[in-house]
Tab-separated table of C-alpha atoms in Angstrom:
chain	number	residue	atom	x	y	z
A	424	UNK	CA	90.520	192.577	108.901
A	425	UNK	CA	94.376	192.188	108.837
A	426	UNK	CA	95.795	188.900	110.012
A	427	UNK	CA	98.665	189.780	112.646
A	428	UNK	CA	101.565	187.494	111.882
A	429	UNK	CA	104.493	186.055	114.346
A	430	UNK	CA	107.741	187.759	113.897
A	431	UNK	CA	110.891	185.855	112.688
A	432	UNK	CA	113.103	184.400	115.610
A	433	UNK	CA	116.467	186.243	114.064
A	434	UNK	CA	118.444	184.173	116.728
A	435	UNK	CA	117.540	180.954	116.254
A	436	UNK	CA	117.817	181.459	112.252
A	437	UNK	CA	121.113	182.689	112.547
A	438	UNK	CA	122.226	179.502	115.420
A	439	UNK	CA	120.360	176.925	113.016
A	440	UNK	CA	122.598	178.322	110.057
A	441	UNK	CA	125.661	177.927	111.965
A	442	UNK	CA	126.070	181.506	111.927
A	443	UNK	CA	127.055	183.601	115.046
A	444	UNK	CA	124.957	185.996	116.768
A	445	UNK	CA	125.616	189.026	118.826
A	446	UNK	CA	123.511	190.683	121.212
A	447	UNK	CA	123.762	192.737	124.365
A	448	UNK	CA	122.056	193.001	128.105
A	449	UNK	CA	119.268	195.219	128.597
A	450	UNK	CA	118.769	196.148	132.394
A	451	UNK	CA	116.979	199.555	132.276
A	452	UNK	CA	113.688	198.816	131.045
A	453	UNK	CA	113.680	201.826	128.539
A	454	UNK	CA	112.692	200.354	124.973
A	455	UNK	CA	114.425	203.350	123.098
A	456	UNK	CA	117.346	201.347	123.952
A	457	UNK	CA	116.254	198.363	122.496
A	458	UNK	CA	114.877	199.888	119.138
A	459	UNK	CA	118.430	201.347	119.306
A	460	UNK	CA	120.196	198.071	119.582
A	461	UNK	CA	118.125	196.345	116.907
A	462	UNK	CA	118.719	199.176	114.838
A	463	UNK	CA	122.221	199.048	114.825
A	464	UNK	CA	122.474	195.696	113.817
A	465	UNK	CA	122.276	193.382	117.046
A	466	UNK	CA	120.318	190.259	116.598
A	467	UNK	CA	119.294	189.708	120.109
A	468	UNK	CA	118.633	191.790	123.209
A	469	UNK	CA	118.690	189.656	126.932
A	470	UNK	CA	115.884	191.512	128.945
A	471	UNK	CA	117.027	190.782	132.311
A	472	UNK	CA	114.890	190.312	135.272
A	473	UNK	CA	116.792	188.766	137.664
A	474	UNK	CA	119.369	191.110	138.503
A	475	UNK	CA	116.391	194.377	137.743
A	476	UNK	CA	113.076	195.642	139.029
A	477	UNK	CA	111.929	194.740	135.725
A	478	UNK	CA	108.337	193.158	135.659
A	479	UNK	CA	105.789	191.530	133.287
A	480	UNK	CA	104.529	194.484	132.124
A	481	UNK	CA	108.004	196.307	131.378
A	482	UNK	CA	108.958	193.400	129.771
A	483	UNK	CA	105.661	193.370	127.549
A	484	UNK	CA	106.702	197.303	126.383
A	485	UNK	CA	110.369	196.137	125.528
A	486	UNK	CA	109.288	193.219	123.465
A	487	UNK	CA	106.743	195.246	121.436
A	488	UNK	CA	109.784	197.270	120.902
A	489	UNK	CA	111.781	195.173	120.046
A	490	UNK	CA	109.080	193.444	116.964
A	491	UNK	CA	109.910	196.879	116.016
A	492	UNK	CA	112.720	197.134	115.053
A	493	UNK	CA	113.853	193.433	114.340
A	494	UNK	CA	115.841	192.102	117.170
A	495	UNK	CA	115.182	188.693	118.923
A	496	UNK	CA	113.748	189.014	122.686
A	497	UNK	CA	115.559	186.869	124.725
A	498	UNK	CA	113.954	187.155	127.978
A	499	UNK	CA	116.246	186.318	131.434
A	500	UNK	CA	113.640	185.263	134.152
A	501	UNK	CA	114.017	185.529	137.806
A	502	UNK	CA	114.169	182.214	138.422
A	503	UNK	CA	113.719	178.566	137.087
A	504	UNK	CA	109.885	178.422	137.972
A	505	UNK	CA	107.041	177.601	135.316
A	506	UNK	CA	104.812	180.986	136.734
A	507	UNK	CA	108.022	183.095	135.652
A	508	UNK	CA	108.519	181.312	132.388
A	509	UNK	CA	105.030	181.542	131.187
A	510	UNK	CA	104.582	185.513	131.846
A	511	UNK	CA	108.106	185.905	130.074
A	512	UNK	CA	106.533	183.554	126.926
A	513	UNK	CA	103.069	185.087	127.413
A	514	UNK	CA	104.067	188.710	126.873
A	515	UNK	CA	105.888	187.617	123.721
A	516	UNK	CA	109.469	186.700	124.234
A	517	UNK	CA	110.921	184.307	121.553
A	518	UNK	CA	113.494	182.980	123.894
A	519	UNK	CA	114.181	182.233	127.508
A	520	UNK	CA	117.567	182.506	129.527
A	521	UNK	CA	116.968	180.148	132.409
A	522	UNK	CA	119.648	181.095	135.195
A	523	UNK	CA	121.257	178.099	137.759
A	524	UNK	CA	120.311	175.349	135.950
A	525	UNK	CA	122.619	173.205	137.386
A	526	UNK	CA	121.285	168.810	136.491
A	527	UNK	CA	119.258	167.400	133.389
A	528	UNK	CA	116.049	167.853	135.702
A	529	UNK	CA	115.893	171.427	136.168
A	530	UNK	CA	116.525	171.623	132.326
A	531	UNK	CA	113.480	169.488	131.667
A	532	UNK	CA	111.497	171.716	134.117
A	533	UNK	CA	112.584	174.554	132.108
A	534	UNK	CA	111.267	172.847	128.481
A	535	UNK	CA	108.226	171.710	130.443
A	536	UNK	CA	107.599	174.753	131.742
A	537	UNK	CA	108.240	177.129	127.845
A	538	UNK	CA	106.247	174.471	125.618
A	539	UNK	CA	102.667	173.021	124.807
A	540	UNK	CA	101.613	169.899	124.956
A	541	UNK	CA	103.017	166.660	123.818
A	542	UNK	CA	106.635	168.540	124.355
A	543	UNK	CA	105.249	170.077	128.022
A	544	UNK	CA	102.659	171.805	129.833
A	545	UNK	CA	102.956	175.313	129.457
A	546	UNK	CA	99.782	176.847	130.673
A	547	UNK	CA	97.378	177.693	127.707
A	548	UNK	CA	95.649	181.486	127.309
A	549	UNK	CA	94.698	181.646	123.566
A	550	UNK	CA	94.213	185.202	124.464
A	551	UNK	CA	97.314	186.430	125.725
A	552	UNK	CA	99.440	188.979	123.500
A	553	UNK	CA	101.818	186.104	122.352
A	554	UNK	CA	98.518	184.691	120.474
A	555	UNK	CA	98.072	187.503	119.070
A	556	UNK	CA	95.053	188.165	121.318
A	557	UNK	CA	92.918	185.007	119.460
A	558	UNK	CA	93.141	186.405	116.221
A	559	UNK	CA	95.211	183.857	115.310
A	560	UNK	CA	93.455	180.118	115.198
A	561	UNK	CA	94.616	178.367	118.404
A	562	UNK	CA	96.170	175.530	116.743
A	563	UNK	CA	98.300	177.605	114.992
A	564	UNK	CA	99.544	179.466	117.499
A	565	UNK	CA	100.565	176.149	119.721
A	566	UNK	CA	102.482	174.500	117.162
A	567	UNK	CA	104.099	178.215	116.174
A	568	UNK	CA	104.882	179.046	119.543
A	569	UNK	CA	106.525	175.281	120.216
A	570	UNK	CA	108.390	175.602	117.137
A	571	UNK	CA	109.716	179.377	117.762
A	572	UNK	CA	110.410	179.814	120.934
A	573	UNK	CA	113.793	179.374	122.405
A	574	UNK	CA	115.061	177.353	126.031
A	575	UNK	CA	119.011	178.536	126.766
A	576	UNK	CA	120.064	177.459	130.003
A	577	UNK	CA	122.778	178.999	132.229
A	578	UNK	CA	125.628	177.018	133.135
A	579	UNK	CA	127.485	179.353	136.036
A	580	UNK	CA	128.458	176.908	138.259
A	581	UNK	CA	130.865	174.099	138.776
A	582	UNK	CA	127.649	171.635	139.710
A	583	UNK	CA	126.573	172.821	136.559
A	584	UNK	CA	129.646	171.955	134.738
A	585	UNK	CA	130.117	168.286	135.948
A	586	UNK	CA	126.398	167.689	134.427
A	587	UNK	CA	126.790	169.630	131.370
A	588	UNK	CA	126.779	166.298	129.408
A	589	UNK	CA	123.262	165.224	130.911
A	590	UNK	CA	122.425	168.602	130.280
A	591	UNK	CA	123.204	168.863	127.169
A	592	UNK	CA	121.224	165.864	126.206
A	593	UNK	CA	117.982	166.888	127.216
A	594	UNK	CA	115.816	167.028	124.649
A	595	UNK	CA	114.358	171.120	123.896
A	596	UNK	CA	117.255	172.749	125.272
A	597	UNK	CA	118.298	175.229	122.345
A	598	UNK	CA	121.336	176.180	123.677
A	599	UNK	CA	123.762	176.480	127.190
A	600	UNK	CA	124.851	179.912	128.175
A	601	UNK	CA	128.016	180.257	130.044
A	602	UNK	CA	127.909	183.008	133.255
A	603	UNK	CA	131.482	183.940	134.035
A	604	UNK	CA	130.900	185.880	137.080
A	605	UNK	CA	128.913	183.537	139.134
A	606	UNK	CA	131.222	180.565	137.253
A	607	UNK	CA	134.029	182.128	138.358
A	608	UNK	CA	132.642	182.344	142.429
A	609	UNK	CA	131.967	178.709	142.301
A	610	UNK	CA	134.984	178.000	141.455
A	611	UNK	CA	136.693	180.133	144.092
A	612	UNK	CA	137.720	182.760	141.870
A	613	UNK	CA	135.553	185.422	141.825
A	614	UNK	CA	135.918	188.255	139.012
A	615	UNK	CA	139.583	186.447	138.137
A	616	UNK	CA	138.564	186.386	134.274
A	617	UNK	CA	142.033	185.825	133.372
A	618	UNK	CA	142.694	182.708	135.284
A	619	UNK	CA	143.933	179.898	133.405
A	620	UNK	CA	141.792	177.161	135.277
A	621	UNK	CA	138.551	179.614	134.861
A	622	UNK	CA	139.578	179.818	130.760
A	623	UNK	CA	140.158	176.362	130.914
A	624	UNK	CA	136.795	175.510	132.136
A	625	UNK	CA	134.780	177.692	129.589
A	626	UNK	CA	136.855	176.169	127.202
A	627	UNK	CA	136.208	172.846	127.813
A	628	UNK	CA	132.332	173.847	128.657
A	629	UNK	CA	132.208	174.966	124.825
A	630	UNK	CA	133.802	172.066	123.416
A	631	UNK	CA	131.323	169.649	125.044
A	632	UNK	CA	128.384	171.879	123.898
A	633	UNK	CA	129.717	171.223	120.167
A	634	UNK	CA	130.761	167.787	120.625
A	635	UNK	CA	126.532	167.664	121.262
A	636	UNK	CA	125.564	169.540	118.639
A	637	UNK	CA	124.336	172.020	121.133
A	638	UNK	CA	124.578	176.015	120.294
A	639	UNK	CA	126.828	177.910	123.270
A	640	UNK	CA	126.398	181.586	124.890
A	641	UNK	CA	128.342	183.480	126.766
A	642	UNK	CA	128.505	186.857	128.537
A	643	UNK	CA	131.417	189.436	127.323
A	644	UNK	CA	131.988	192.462	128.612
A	645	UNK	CA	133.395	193.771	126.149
A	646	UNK	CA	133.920	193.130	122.294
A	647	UNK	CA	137.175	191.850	122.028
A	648	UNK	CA	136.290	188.773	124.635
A	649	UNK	CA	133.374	188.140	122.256
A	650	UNK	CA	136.051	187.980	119.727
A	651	UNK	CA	137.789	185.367	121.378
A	652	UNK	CA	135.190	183.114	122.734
A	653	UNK	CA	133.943	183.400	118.868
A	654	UNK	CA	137.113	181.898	117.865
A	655	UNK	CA	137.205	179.263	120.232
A	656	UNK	CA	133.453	178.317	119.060
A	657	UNK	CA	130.642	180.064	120.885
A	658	UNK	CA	127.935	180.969	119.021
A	659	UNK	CA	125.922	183.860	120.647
A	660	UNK	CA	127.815	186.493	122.299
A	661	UNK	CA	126.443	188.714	124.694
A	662	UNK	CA	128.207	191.884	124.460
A	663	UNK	CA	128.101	193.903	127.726
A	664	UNK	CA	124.724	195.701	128.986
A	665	UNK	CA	122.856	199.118	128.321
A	666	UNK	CA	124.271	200.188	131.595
A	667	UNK	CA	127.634	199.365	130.766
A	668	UNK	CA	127.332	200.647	127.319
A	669	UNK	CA	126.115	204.196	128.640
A	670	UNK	CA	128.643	204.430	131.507
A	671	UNK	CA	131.683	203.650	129.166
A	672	UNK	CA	130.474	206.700	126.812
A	673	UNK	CA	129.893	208.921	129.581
A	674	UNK	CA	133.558	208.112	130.781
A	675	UNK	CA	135.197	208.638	127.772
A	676	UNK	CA	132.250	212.045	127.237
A	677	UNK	CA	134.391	213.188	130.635
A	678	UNK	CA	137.473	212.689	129.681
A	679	UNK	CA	137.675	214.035	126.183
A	680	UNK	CA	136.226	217.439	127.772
A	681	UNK	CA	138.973	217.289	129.853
């Protein structure tokens, strides 16, 4: 009888090394896309679910696929709420985006919520996919999953940003990932990307997350924004979506034919 191992979490290898990571947003639900993305080179893929129809079982396919073909699930749940978190964790995602987390408690609900006992109180299934179905002794799989799996937190609003240092300091949280749309509606200035104050605040959102030894995200919609926010220290860059991916092809598809 083989013994079914747990796949390498390529994101948090690459954070812990100091290294950058890139990734993209996958709202479709089709896990061709996500082989695709791994196999090009990506180290992460965000499967969203709050902003898609996307549910547990979806999400189960696109993390199979992407075990496949090498590229960290990240898994976006609907909201900040243990039930949410634990189907996300239980179908086998190695991280968690935790949208609106705005104070140090809803942070600690979030690491209570993604780990076992003495670090939280995940609910316990030894049978569940992410335990490899029980073929893997229980023990093993606790401290494995506790060790592996990843908490990011969204900072997107300005509540958010005047507790980033008590978030920061909560103990679990892997990393803060910065939202720019909703960031930039709580700060009355919705979709103005370019805005001085708005680049101000991200800037000074990443330089707190480094003055705490604490790994940044952030959203780009396009590669030469990750390029900048690279330079000015974030370390995993979310590089547009599938959707946005596909239209921009089909756009320039249209034009070229004239």
């Amino acid at each position: 009888m083989s013994r079914p191992n747990f796949p390498v979490n390529r994101l948090k290898t690459k954070l812990a090394a100091g290294q950058p990571a890139a990734g993209s947003f996958l709202f479709t639900g089709e896990p061709a896309l996500v082989e695709i993305m791994g196999y090009a080179g990506l180290d992460f893929v965000i499967i969203d679910t709050e902003h898609t129809p996307n549910d547990s079982l979806q999400v189960q396919h696109l993390v199979r696929a992407a075990e496949l073909a090498g590229i960290t699930p990240v898994v976006r749940v609907l909201a900040n709420y243990p039930a949410y978190i634990l189907r996300a964790l239980d179908v086998g995602a190695q991280a968690l985006l935790i949208p609106q987390v705005n104070s140090a408690a809803e942070a600690e609900s979030a690491v209570r919520a993604a780990k076992y006992g003495p670090q939280g109180e995940r609910g316990m299934a030894g049978i569940v996919r992410a335990a490899r179905y029980g073929f893997v002794p229980l023990g093993e799989y606790i401290q494995a999953a506790n060790d592996n799996t990843m908490v990011i937190v969204q900072v997107e609003s300005m509540a958010a940003v005047r507790n980033l240092d008590a978030i920061l300091a909560v103990d679990g949280v892997d990393a803060v990932f910065i939202g720019p749309a909703d960031l930039s509606q709580s700060m009355g200035l919705a979709g103005q990307f370019e805005n001085s104050e708005f680049r101000r605040t991200i800037h000074g959102i990443i330089d707190r997350a480094k003055a705490a030894d604490v790994r940044v995200g952030i959203f780009c919609a396009k590669a030469a924004d990750a390029r900048y926010w690279r330079e000015a220290g974030a370390d995993m860059l979310a590089v547009g979506a599938d959707t946005m991916l596909f239209a921009a092809a089909v756009r320039d598809l249209v034009k070229d034919l004239g």
